[in-house]
Coordinates of C-alpha atoms and ligand atoms in Angstrom, one line a residue:
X1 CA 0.0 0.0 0.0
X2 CA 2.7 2.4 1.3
X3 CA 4.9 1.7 -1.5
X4 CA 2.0 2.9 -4.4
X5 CA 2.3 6.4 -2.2
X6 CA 3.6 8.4 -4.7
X7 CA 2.1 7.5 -7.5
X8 CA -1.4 7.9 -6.0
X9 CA -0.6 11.2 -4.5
X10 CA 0.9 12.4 -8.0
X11 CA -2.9 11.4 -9.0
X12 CA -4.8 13.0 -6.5
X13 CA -4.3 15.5 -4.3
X14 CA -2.2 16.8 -1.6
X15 CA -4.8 19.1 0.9
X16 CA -3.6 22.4 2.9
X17 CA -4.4 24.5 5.6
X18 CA -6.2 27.4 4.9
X19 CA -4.9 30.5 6.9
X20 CA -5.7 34.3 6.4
X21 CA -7.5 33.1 3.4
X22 CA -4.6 31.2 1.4
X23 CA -3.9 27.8 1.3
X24 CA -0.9 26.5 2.9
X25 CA 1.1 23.6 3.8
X26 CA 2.4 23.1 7.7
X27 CA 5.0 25.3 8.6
X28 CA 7.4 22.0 9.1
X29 CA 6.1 20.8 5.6
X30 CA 5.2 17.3 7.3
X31 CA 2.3 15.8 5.9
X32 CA -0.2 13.0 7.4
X33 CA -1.0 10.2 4.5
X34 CA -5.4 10.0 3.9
X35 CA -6.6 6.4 3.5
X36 CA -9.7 5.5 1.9
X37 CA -11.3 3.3 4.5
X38 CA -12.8 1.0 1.5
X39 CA -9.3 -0.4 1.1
X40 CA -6.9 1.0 3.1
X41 CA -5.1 3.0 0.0
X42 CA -3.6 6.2 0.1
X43 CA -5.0 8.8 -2.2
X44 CA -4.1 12.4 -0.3
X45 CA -2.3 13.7 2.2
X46 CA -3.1 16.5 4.4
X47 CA -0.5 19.0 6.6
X48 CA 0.5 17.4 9.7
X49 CA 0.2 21.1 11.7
X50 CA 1.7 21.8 15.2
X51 CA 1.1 24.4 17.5
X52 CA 3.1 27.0 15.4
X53 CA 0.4 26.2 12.9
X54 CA -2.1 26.9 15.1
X55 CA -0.8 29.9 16.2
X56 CA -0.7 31.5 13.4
X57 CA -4.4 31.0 12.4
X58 CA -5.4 31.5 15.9
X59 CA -3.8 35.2 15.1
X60 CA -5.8 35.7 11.3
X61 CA -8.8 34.6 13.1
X62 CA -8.1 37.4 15.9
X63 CA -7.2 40.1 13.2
X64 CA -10.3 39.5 11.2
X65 CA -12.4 39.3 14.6
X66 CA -11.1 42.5 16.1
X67 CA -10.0 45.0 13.0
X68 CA -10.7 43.2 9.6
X69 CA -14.0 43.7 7.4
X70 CA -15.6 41.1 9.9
X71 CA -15.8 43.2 12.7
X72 CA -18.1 45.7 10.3
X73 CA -20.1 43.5 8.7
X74 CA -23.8 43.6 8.9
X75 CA -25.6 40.3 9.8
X76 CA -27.7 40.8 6.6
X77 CA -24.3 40.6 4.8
X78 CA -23.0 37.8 6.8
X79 CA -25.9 35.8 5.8
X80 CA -25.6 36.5 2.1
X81 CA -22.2 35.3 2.4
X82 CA -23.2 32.0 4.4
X83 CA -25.9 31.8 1.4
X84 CA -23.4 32.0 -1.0
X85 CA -21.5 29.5 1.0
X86 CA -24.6 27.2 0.5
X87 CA -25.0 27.7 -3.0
X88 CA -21.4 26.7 -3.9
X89 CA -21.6 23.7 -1.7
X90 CA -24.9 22.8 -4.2
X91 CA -22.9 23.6 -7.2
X92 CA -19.4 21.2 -6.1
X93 CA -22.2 18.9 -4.8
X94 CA -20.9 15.6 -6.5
X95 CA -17.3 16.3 -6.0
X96 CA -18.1 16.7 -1.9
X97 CA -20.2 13.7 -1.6
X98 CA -17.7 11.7 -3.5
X99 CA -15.0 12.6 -1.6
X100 CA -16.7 12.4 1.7
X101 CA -17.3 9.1 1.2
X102 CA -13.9 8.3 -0.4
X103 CA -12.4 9.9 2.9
X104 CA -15.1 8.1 5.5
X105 CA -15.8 4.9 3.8
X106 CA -19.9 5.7 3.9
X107 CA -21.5 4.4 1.3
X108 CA -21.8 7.0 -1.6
X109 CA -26.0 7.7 -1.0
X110 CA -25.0 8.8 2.9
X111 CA -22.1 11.1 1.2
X112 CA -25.1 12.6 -0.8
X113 CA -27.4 13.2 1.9
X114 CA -24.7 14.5 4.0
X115 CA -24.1 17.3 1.6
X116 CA -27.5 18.2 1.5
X117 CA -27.3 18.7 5.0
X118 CA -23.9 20.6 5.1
X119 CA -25.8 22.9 1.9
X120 CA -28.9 23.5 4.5
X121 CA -26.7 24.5 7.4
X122 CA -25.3 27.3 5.7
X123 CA -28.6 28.2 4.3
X124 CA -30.5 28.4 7.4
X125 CA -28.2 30.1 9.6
X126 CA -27.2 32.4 6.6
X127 CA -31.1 33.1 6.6
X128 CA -31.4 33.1 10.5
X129 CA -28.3 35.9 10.9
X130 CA -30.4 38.9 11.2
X131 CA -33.6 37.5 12.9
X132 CA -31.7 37.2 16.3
X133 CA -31.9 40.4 18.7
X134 CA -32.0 41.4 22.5
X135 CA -34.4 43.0 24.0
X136 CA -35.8 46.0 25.9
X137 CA -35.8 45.8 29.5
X138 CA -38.5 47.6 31.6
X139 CA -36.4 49.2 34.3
X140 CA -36.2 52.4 36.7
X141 CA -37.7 55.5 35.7
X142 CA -35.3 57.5 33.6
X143 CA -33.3 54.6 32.2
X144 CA -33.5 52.4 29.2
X145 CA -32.4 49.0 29.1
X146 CA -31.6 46.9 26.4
X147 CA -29.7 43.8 25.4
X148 CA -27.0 42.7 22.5
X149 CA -26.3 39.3 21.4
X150 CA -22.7 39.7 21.1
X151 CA -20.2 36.9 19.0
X152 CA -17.7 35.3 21.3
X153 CA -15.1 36.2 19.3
X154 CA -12.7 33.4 18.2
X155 CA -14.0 30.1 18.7
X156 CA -12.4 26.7 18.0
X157 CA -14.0 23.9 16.5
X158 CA -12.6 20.7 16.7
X159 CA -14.7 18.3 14.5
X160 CA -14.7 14.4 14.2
X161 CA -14.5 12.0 11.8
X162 CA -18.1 10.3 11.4
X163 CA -20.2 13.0 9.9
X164 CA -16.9 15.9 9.0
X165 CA -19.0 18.0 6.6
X166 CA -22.6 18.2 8.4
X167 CA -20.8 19.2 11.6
X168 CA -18.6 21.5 10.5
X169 CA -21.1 23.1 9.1
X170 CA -23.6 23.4 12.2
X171 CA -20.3 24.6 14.1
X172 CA -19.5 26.9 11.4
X173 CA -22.8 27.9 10.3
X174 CA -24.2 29.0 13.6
X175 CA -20.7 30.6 14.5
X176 CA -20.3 32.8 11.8
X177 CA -24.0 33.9 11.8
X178 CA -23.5 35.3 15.4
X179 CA -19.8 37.2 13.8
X180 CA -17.7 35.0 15.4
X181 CA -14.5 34.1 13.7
X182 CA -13.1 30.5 13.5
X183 CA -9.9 27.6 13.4
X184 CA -11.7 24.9 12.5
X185 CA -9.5 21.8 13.6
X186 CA -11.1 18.3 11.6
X187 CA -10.2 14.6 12.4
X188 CA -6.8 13.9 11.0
X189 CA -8.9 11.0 9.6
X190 CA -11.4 12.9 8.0
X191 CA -10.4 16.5 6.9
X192 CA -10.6 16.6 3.0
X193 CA -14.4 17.9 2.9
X194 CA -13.6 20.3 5.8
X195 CA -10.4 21.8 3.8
X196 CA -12.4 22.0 0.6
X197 CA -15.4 24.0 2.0
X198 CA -12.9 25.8 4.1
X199 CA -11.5 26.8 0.4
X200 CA -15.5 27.4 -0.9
X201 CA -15.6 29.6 1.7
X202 CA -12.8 32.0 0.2
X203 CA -14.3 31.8 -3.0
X204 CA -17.9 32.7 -1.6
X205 CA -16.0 35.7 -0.2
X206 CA -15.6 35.9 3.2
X207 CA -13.0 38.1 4.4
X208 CA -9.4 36.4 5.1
X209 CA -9.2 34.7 8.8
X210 CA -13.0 34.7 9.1
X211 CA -12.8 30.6 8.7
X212 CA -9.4 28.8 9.2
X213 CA -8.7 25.2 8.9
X214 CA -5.5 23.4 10.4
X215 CA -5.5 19.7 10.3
X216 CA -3.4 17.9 12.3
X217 CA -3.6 15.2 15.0
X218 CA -6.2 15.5 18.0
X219 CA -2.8 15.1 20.6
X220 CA -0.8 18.3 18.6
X221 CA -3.1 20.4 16.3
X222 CA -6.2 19.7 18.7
X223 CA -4.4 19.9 22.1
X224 CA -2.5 23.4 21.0
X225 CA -5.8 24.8 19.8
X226 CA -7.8 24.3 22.9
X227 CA -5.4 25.3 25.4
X228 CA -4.6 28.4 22.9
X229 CA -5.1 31.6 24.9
X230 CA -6.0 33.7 22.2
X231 CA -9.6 30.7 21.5
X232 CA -12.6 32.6 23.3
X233 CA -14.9 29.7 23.2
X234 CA -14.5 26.1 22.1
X235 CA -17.0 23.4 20.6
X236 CA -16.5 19.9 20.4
X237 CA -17.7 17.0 19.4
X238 CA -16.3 13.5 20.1
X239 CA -15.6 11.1 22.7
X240 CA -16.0 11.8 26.5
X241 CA -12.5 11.4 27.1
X242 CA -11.2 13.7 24.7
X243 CA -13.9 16.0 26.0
X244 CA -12.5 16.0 29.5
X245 CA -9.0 16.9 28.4
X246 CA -10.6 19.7 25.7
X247 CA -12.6 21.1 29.0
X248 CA -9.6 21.3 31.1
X249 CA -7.4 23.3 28.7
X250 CA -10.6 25.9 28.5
X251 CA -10.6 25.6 32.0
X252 CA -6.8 27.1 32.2
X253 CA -7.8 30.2 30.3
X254 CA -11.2 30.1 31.6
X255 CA -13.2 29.8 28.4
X256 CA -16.8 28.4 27.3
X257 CA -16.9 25.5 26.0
X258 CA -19.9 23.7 23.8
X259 CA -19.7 19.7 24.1
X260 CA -21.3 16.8 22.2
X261 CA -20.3 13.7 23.5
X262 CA -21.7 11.1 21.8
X263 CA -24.9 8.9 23.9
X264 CA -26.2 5.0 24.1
X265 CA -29.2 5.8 22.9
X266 CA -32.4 3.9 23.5
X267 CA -35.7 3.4 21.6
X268 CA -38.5 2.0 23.3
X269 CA -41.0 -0.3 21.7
X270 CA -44.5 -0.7 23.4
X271 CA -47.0 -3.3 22.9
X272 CA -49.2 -1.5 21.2
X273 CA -46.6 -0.1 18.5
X274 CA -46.9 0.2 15.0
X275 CA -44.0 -2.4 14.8
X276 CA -44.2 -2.6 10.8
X277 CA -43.4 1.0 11.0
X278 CA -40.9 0.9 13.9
X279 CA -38.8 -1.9 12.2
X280 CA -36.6 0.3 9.2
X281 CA -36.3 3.1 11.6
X282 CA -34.8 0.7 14.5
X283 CA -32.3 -0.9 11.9
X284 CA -31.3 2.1 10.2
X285 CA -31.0 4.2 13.1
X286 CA -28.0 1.8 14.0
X287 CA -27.2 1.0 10.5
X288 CA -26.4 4.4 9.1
X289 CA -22.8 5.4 8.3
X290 CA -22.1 2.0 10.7
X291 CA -23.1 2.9 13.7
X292 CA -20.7 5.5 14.1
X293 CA -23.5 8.3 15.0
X294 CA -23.3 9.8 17.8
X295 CA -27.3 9.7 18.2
X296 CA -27.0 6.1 16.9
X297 CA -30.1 4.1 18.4
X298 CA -27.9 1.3 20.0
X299 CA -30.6 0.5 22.5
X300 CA -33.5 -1.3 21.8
X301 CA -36.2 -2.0 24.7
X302 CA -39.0 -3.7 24.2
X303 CA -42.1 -4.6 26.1
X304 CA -41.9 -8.2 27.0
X305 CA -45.3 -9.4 25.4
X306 CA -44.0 -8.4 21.9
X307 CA -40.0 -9.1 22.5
X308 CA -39.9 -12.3 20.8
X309 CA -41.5 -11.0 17.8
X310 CA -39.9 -8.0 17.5
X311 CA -36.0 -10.0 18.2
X312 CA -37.1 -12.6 15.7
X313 CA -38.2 -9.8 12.8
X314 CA -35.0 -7.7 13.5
X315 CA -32.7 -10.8 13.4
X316 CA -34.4 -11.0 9.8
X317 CA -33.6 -8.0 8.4
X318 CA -29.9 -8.0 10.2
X319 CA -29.4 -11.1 8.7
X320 CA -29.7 -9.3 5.2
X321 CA -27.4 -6.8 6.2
X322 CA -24.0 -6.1 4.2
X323 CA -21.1 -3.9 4.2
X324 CA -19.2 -3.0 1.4
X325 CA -16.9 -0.2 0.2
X326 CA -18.2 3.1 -0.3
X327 CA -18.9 2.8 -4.3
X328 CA -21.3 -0.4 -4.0
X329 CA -23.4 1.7 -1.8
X330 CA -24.9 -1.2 0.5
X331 CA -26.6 -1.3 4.0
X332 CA -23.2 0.1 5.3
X333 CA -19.4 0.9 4.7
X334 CA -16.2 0.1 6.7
X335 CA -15.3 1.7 10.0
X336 CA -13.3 4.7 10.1
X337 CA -9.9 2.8 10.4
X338 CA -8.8 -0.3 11.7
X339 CA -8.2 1.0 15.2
X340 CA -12.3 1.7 15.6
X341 CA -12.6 -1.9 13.7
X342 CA -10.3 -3.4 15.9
X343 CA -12.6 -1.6 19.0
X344 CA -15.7 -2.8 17.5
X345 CA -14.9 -6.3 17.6
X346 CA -13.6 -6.4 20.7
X347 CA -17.1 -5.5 22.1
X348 CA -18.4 -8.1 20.3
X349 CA -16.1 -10.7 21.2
X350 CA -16.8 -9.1 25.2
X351 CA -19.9 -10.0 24.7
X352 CA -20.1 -13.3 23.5
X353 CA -17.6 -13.7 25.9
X354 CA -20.4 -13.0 28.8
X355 CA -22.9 -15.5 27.1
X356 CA -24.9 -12.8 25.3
X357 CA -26.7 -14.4 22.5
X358 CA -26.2 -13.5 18.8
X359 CA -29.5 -13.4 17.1
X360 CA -28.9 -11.8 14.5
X361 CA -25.5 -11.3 12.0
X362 CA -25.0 -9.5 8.6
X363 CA -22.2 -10.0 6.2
X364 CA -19.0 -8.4 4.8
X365 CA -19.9 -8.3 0.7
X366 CA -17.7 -10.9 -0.9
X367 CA -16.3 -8.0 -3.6
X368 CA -14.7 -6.0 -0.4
X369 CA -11.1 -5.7 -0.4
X370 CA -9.4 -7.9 2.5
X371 CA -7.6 -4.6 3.1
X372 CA -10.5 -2.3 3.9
X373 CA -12.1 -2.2 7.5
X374 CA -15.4 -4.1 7.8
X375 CA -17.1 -5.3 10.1
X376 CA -20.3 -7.0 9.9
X377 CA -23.2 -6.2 11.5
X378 CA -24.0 -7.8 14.7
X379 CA -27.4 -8.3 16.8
X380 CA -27.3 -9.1 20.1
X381 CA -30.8 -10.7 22.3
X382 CA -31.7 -10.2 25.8
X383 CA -28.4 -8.3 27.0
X384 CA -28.0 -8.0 30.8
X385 CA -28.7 -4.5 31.5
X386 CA -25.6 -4.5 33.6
X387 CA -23.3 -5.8 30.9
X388 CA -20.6 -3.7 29.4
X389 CA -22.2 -3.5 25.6
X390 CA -25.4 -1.9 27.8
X391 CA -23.5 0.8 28.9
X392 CA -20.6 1.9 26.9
X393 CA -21.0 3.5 23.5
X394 CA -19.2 0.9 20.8
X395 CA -19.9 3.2 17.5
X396 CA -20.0 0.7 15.4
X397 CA -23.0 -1.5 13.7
X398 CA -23.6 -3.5 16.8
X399 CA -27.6 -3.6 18.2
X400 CA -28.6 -4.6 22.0
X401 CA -32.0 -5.4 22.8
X402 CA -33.7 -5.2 26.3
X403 CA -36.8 -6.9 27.3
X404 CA -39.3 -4.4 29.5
X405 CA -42.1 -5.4 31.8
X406 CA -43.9 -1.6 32.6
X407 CA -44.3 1.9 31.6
X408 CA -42.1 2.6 34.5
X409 CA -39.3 -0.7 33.8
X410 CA -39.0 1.2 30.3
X411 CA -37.9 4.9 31.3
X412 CA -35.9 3.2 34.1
X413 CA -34.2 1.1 31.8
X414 CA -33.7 4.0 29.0
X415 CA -32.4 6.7 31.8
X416 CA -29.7 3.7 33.0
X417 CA -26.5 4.9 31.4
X418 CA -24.3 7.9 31.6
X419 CA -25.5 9.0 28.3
X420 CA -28.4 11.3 27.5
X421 CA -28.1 12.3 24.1
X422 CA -31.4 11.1 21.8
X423 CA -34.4 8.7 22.3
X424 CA -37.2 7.2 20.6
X425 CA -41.0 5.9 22.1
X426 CA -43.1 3.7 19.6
X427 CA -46.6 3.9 21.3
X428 CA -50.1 4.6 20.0
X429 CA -51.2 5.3 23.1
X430 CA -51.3 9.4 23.6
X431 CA -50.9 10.4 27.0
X432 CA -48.4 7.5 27.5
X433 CA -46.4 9.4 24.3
X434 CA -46.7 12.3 26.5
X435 CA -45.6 10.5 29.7
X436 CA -42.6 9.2 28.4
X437 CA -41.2 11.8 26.3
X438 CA -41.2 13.9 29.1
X439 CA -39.9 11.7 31.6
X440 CA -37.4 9.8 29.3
X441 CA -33.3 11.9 30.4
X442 CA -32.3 12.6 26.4
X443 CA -31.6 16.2 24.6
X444 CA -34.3 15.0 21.4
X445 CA -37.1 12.9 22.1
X446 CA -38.5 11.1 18.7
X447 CA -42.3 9.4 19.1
X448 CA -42.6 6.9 16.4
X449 CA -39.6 8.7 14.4
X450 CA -36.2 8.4 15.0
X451 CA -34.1 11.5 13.4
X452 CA -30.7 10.1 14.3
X453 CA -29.6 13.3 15.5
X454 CA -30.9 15.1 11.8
X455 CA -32.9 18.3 11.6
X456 CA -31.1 21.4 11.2
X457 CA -33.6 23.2 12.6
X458 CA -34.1 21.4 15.9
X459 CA -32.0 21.6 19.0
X460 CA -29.3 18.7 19.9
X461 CA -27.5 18.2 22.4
X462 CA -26.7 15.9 25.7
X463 CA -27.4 15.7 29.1
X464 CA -25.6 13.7 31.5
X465 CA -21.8 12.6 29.8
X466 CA -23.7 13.1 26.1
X467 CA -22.4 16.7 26.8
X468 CA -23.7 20.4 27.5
X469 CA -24.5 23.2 25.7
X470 CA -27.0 23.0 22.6
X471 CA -26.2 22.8 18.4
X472 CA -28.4 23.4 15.5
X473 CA -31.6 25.3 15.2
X474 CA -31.7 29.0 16.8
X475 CA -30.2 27.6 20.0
X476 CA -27.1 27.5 18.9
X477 CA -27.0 31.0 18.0
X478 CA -27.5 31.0 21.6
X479 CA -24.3 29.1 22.5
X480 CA -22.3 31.4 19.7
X481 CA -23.0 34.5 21.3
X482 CA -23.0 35.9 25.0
X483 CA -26.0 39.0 26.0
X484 CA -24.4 42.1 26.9
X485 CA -26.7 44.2 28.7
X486 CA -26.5 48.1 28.0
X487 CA -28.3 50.4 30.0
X488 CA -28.7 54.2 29.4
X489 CA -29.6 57.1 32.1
X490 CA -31.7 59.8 30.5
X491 CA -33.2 61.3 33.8
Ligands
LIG501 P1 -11.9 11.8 19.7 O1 -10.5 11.5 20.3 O2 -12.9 12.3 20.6 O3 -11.7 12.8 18.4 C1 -12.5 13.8 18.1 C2 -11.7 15.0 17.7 O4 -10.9 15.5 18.8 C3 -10.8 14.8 16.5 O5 -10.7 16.0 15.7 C4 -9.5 14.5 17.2 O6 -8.4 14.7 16.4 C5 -9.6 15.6 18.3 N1 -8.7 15.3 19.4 C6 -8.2 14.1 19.9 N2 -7.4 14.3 21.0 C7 -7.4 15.6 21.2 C8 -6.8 16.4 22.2 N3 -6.0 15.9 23.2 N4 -7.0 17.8 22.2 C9 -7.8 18.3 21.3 N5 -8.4 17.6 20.3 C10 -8.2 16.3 20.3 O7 -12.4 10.5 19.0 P2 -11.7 9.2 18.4 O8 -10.5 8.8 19.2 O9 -11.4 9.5 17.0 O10 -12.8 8.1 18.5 C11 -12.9 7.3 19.7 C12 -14.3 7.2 20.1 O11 -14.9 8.4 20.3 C13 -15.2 6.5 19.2 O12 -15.1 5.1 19.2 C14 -16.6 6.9 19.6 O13 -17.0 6.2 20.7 C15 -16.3 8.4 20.1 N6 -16.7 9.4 19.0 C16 -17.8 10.0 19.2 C17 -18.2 11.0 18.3 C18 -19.5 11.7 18.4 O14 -20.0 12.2 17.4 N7 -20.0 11.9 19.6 C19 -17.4 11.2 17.2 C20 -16.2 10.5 17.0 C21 -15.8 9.6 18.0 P3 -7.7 13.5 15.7 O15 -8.7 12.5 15.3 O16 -7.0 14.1 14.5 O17 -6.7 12.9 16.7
LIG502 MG1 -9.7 8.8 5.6

């Protein structure tokens, strides 16, 4: 593989930062090598950047913040630019997609939709820029109070590999809206779409050091960006671990800090549920782009008079399941790398391990390279609550189902991990749609839906280790800006 290097590169492309609007290689001219998941080839490489790197487009991003065009621009102008943004994103839309997927390894249709997403971002929040305002305050006699919404200033965002372009662009999107500048800092694994739309971004004409992009890995790039004094606010999304580390070099400088952190999340399957219904969403809620979603629907409870039922017509339809390289575009692609195959497995060996039944298994396609990273799909029956594939978040195509016996066995069951990030109810009942929804510890609540996390209009985020703070839709205009309260004497 290694020894093609140079011939592939020659073919395709070598990626750079983009700093103070021009793109440029890392200051040590060391490069990281890309590898297309689907079989392990390299076709790119990307700059390997260090903290000098980061420095310097911490710095455009601080010029453009405090004394560029930036700092003038109107929100009705930021959002034509976002617009524009949008529009070029539709117009490069089949060279994004297809490199997305050629970067991630998901199947080509997901690479699609994901651009559509990324396009939608930038068009909402470019529309949404000059609908947010303060307010008036009543307040003593002979003083008027009002309120800003004022940008942060320069905020980091450090962006993972599983979904690169939609998040970067619900980072970006609501960031720049509020006048915020940005480093964006993407998964050394997956930064091609993040450098291209960085380089859109110049073309759409926003000023230079408005958006940066430094790729790197998470331990230099990502570690020198959030401990950089000159960030004002960092978002995050990833593991809990990273985020820990991330929120303790905010905490040095004393920063805010937006975190999405990933969940176990349940769906919950009463007797009375349109099951016909409920059975695509259940699969491809864990199915899509393998299970590597942070609102993935890993958990699936069911009430105990139906279980059997429900197990056997899963098991069915992950039986069917295969995995292929990106270009065949089946039921899913590789992971990420082998490192997150390598993970995968070993929670499915843990499990069988503990006795866990495997009801149901899908396959590798027999046309995938040996060299690229599949896994197949697994299904697991009646999993001890208490077990380790219960709790932990495995990111990968792996399914757990839980037997219920009441309303009240159900939430107890769905609130038992750390995570609190989405959840589903499949009920016709009404009230009991109410009752659950409201009782059930998750930042979305889907009833007989599951978005996996989708909607750029609606509000997402975690509670409990899922994270804090809140992305997409007008709330995270919310978390891209601070109030500042003025208040004017006129007695
Ligand atoms: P990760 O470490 O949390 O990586 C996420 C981002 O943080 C990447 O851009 C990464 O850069 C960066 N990073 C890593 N170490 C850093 C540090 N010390 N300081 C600043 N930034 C840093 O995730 P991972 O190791 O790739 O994946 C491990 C597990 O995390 C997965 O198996 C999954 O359970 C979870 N995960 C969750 C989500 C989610 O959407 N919630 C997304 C991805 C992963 P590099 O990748 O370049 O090192
Ligand atoms: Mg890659």
């Amino acid at each position: 593989m290694l020894q093609n290097l140079s011939k592939v590169v020659a073919q395709d492309k070598n990626f750079l930062n983009i700093i103070n609007g021009r793109s440029v290689p890392a200051l040590s001219q060391e490069t990281i090598t890309v590898l297309c998941p689907s079989d392990g080839s390299a076709f790119a490489t990307i700059p390997q950047s260090k903290a000098a790197d980061v420095d310097l487009a911490v710095r455009a991003a601080r010029e453009a913040f405090e004394s560029g065009p930036w700092s003038r621009t109107p929100a009705f102008e930021r959002g034509r630019l976002l617009t524009r943004l949008s529009r070029l994103i539709e117009q490069h839309a089949d060279e994004l997609g297809a490199l997305e997927s050629r970067d991630t390894g998901k199947p080509v249709r997901q690479g699609k939709a994901d651009v559509v997403a990324a396009m939608r971002y930038y068009e909402f929040y470019g529309g949404a820029c000059d609908k947010i305002h303060g307010d008036t305050i009543p307040f003593l006699d002979g003083y008027t109070a009002l309120t800003l919404r004022e940008p942060h200033g320069v905020v980091a965002g450090i962006i993972p590999w599983n979904y690169p372009m939609q998040i970067m662009a619900r980072v970006v999107g609501a960031a720049l809206a509020m006048g915020n500048t940005l480093v964006v800092k993407p998964a050394e694994d997956a930064s091609l779409s993040t450098i291209r739309i960085g380089e859109l971004a110049v073309e759409a004409g926003f000023p230079d050091g408005v958006l940066n992009v430094v790729t790197g890995y998470g331990r230099d790039a990502g570690a020198a960006l959030s401990s950089h004094p000159g960030i004002d606010y960092v978002t995050f999304t990833g593991s809990p671990a990273t985020g820990t580390f991330i929120q303790q070099a905010a905490a040095a400088n004393n920063r805010g800090v937006t975190m999405e952190l990933g969940g176990k999340s349940p769906q919950i399957v009463f007797a009375d549920a349109d099951v016909e219904k409920a059975l695509p969403v259940l699969v491809n809620a864990i199915i899509q782009n393998g299970g590597q979603t942070c609102s993935a629907g890993s958990r699936i409870l069911v009430e105990r008079a139906i279980y059997d039922d429900v197990a056997t017509a899963l098991a069915e339809r992950f039986d069917r399941l295969v995995a292929g390289p990106h270009d065949a575009d089946l039921d899913l692609g590789p992971m990420i790398n082998p490192a997150q195959k390598r993970r995968v497995e070993n929670y499915v060996a843990l499990a069988a391990e503990a006795g866990i039944e495997v009801i149901g298994r899908g396959s590798i396609d027999v046309g995938a390279p040996a060299t690229g990273f599949y896994v197949a799909p697994v299904l697991f029956g009646a999993v001890d609550r208490a077990a380790v594939i219960a709790q932990e978040e495995i990111f990968g195509p792996v399914l757990s189902l839980f037997p219920f016996d009441s309303e009240q066995d159900a939430i107890q069951l769905a609130n038992s991990t750390e995570y609190g990030l989405v959840a589903g109810v499949w009920t016709r009942d009404g009230a009991r749609q109410h009752r659950v929804a409201k009782r059930v510890r998750a930042g979305q609540v889907y009833v007989n839906a599951y978005g996996a996390g989708g909607g750029i209009e609606l509000p997402f985020g975690g509670f409990k280790k899922s994270g804090h703070g809140r992305e997409k839709g007008f709330e995270a205009l919310y978390d891209m800006s601070a109030t500042k309260t003025i208040v004017f004497r006129h007695d």
